[in-house]
Structures are given as structure tokens and as C-alpha cells.
Coordinates of C-alpha atoms in Angstrom, one line a residue:
Chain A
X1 CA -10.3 -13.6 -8.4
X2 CA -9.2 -12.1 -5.2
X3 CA -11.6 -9.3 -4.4
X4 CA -11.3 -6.4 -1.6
X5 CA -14.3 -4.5 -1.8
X6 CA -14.7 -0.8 0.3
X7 CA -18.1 0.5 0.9
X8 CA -17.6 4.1 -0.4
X9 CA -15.5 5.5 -2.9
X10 CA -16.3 8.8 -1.9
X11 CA -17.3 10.0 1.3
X12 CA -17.6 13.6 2.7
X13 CA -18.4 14.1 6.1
X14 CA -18.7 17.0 8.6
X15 CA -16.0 17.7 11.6
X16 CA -16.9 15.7 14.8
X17 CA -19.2 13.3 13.4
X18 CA -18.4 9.7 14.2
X19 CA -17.3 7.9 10.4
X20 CA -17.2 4.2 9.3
X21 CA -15.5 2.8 6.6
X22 CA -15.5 -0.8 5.9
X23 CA -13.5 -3.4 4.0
X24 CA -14.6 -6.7 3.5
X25 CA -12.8 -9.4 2.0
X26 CA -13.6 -12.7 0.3
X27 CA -10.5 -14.4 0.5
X28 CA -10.8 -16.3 3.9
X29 CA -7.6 -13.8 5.0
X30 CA -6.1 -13.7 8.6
X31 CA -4.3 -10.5 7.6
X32 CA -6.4 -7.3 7.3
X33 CA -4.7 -3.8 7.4
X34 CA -5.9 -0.3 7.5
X35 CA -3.4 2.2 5.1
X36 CA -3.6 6.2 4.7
X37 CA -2.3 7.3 2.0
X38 CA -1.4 10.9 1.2
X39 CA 0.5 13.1 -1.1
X40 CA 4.0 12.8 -0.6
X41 CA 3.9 10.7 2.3
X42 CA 3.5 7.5 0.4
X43 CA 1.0 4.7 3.1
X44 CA 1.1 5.3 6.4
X45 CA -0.3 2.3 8.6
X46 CA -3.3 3.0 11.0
X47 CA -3.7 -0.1 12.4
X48 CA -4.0 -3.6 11.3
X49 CA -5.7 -6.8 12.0
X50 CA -4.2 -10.7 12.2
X51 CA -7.2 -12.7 13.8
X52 CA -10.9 -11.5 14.8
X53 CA -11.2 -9.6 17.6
X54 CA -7.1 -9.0 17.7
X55 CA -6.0 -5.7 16.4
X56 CA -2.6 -3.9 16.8
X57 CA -1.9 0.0 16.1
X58 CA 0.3 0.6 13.3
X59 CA 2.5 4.1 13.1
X60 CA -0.6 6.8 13.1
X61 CA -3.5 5.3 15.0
X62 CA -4.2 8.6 17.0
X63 CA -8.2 9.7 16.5
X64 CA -9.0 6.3 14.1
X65 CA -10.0 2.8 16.4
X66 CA -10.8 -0.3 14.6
X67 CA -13.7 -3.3 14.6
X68 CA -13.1 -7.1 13.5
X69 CA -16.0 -8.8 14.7
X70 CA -15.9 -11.3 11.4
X71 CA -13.1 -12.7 9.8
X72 CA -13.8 -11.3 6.2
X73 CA -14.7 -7.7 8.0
X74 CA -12.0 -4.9 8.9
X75 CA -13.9 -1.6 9.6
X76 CA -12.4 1.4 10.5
X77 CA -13.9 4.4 12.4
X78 CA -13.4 7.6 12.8
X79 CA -14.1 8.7 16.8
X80 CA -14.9 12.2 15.8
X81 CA -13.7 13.6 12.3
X82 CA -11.4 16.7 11.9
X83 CA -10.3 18.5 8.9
X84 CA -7.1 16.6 9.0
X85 CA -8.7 12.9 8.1
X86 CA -9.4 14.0 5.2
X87 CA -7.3 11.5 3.2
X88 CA -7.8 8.2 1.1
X89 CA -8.0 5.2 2.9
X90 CA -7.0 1.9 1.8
X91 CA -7.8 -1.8 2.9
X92 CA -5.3 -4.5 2.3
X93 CA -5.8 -8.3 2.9
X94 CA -2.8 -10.6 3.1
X95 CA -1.8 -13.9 4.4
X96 CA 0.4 -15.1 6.5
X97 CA 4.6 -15.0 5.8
X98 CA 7.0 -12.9 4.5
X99 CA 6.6 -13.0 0.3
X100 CA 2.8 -13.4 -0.7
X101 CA 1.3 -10.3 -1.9
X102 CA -0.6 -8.1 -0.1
X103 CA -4.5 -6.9 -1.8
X104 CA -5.9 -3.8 -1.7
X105 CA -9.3 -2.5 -2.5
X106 CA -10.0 0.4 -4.2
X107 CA -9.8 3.1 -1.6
X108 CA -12.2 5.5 0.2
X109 CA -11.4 9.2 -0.7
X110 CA -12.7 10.8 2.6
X111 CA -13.1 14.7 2.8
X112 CA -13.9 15.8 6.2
X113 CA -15.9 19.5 6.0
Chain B
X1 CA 13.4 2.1 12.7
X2 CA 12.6 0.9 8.8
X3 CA 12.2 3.4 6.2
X4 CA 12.0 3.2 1.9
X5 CA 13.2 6.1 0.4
X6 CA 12.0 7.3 -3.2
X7 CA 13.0 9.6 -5.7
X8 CA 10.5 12.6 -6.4
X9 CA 8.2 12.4 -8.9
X10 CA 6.6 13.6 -11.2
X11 CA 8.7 11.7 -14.2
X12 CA 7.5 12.8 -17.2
X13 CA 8.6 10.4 -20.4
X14 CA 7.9 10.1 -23.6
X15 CA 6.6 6.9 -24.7
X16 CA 9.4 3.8 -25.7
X17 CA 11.6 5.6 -23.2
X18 CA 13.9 4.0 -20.9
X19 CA 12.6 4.0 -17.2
X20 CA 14.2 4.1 -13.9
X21 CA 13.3 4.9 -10.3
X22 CA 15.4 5.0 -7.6
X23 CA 14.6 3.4 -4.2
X24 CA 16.4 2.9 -0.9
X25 CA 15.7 1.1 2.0
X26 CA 16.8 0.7 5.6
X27 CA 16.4 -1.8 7.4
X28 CA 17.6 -4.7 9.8
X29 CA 18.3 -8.1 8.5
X30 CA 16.5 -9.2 5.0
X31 CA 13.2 -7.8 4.5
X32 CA 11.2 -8.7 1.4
X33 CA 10.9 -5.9 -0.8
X34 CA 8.4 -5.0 -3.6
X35 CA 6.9 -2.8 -6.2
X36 CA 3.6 -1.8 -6.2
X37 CA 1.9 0.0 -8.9
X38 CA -1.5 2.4 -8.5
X39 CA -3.6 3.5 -11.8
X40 CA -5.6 6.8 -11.8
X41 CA -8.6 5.9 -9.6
X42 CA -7.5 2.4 -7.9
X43 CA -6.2 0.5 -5.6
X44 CA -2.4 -0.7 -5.6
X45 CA -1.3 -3.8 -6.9
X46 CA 1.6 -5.8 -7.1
X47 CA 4.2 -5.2 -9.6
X48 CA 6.9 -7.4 -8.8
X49 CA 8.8 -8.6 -5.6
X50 CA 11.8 -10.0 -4.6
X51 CA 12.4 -11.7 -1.0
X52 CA 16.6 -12.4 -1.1
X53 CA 19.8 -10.4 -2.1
X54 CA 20.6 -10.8 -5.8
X55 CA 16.7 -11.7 -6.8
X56 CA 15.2 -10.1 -9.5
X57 CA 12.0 -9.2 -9.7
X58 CA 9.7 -9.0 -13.1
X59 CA 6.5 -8.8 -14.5
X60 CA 4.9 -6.5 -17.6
X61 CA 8.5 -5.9 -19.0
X62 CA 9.7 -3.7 -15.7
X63 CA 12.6 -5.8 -14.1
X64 CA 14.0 -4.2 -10.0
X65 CA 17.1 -6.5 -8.4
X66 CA 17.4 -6.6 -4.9
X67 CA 20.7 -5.2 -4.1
X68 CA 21.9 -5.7 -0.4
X69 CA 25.0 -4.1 -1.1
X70 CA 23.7 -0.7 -2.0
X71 CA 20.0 -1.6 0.1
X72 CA 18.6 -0.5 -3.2
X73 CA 16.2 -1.8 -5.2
X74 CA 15.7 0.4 -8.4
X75 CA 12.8 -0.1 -10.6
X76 CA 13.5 -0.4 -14.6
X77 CA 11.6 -0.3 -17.9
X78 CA 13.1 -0.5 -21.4
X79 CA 10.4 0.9 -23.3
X80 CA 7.9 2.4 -21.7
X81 CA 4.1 3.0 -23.3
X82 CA 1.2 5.2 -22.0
X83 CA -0.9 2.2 -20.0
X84 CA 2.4 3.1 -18.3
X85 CA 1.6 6.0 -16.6
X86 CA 1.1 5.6 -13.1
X87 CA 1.8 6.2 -9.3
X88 CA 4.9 3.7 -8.1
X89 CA 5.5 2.6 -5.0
X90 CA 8.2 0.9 -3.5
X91 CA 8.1 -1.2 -0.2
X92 CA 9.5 -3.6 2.5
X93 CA 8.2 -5.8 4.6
X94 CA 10.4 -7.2 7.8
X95 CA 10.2 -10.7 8.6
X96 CA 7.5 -11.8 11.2
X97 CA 6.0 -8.4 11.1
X98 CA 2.6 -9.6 10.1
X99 CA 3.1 -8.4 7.0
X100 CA 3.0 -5.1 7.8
X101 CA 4.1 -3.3 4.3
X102 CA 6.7 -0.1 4.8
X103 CA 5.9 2.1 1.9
X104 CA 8.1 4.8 -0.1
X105 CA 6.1 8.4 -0.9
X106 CA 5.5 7.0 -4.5
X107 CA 6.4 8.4 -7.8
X108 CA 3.9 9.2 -10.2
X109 CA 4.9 8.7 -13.7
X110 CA 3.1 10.5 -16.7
X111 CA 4.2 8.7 -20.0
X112 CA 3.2 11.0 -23.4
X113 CA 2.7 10.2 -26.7

């Protein structure tokens, strides 16, 4: 079975501090992506990953950056948290070409404080 | 740019009702387009897809075509039961966009006894 696994379900931070969230993934993936997703605004993209060390911003990336040190491992980080992060975020593996799904983990509900 | 557009949830139903929701795309050329489906407290996962005009997508009894025509591709249920009720989402992805995924704001549907 293909499994996504986030490190939090629920996280609640204070404004300014510095977050992580990580994804890993066991399916040997070149695809890793970084969703937000929030009422009535369906997923928004934050940035996304297609080989270690290679990263690409996606439609919101302002005040999130991203690490891919490891294949299986797509963290994202939170520079300095303000009340408007406070989201879920969802990880999504998928590989490469047009039609094969995409695989998300469970989501990290964030509240920033 | 690429954009799905959804109709507003909430749907409330009661159960063996018939199911439909509405969703609209733009885009350039043929994107591959989905369905993906979110229960209370997960992730999403994939409902059914369809990567050409005139495919139909299925799985668990919900059927969507992909309609270049009309750029629609409408989600459908004959009969639907609780299990049913969910957050849908519908979604594109554009060819050799590293599978970026374009989302829709969702529609939650709440399915009664």
C-alpha cells in the first residue's frame, strides 16, 4: 500500500516562531508537492518538488520555503508564523506523466496563535 | 491561466438520492482531469479520472465524462448512501506540468438517513 505519512496531525504554534512540517513518503516518488487547503478556496499550491535538492514555487509560496535533502522527504517550513498560516497543509506524492494519481497524506491542521 | 470552477456546497441529500456536481474548467489544450474525494478527518484520494474528451471516468458507482465541448466534467451518483458524505473536489492537471494538480474549492456533501 502506498503510504504518505505527515508528522503532526495537529500542530499549534505561536506568531514568529520558525515551523516544520514534514512529509515522507515510501513510494520511491520523484514528485512531491506541498498543498494549502482552505475553506472555500479549494488547494492552493505552495511549492513543489521533482528531484532532491530541486524545488519550484507553486501559486502562494510567499512566507513558506521548502527542504528536499532525501528523495522520500519533502519538509516544509514556516520562516516565521503569522496568524494567517493557520490552515491545513497537505503532502502529495506523484510520479511522473500526465494520468497517474497523485497521494496525499493525511494533513497537518496548523493553528498559528 | 488554468482555473476549475465548482458549484457551492453544502448539498444536503437524502440517502438513494440522485447526485450531481457541477464543474468547469479552463484551460489550454487537453489537461487530464479528476475527482478527488476527502472523508471527515483525511487526506484526499482519488475518485476517478479521465485524461481525453469523451472518457468516462468511474469507480464506487459515481460515473464524471469529460466533455471538451462544454470544458465540463460533472460528477454523478444514482443512489447515493451515507459513507457518501464527503468533501469533493474536482481538478486538472496540464500536460508536462509536473503534475502540478489545479483544484476546484470543493463541495461538501452531507448525505441523511
Amino acid at each position: 500500500d502506498v503510504k504518505v505519512t505527515q508528522s503532526s496531525r495537529y500542530l499549534v504554534k505561536r506568531t514568529g516562531e520558525k515551523v516544520f512540517l514534514e512529509c515522507v513518503q515510501d513510494m520511491d516518488h520523484e514528485n512531491m508537492f506541498w498543498y494549502r487547503q482552505d475553506p472555500g478556496l479549494g488547494l492552493r499550491l505552495i511549492y513543489f518538488s521533482y528531484d532532491v535538492k530541486m524545488k519550484e514555487k507553486g501559486d502562494i509560496p510567499e512566507g513558506y520555503s521548502v527542504s528536499r535533502e532525501k528523495k522520500e522527504r519533502f519538509s516544509l517550513i514556516l520562516e516565521s508564523a503569522s496568524t494567517n498560516q493557520t490552515s491545513m497543509y497537505l503532502c502529495a506524492t506523484k510520479p511522473p506523466g500526465s494520468s497517474p494519481e497523485a497521494f496525499f497524506g493525511q494533513g497537518t491542521r496548523l493553528t498559528v496563535v | 491561466g488554468n482555473s476549475v470552477t465548482q458549484m457551492e456546497g453544502p448539498v444536503t441529500l437524502s440517502e438513494e438520492a440522485f447526485l450531481t456536481i457541477n464543474c468547469t474548467y479552463t484551460a489550454t489544450g487537453y489537461p487530464s482531469l479528476f475527482w478527488y474525494v476527502q472523508y471527515p478527518g483525511e487526506g484526499l484520494q482519488l475518485l476517478l479520472k479521465a485524461t481525453k474528451a469523451d472518457d468516462k471516468g468511474s469507480n464506487k458507482g459515481f460515473e464524471a465524462t469529460y466533455r471538451k465541448e462544454t470544458t465540463s466534467f460533472h460528477l454523478e451518483k444514482g443512489s447515493v448512501q451515507v459513507s457518501d458524505s464527503a468533501v469533493y473536489f474536482c481538478a486538472l492537471q496540464q500536460g508536462g506540468s509536473w503534475g502540478k494538480l489545479q483544484f476546484g474549492a470543493g463541495t461538501q456533501v452531507v448525505v441523511t438517513p
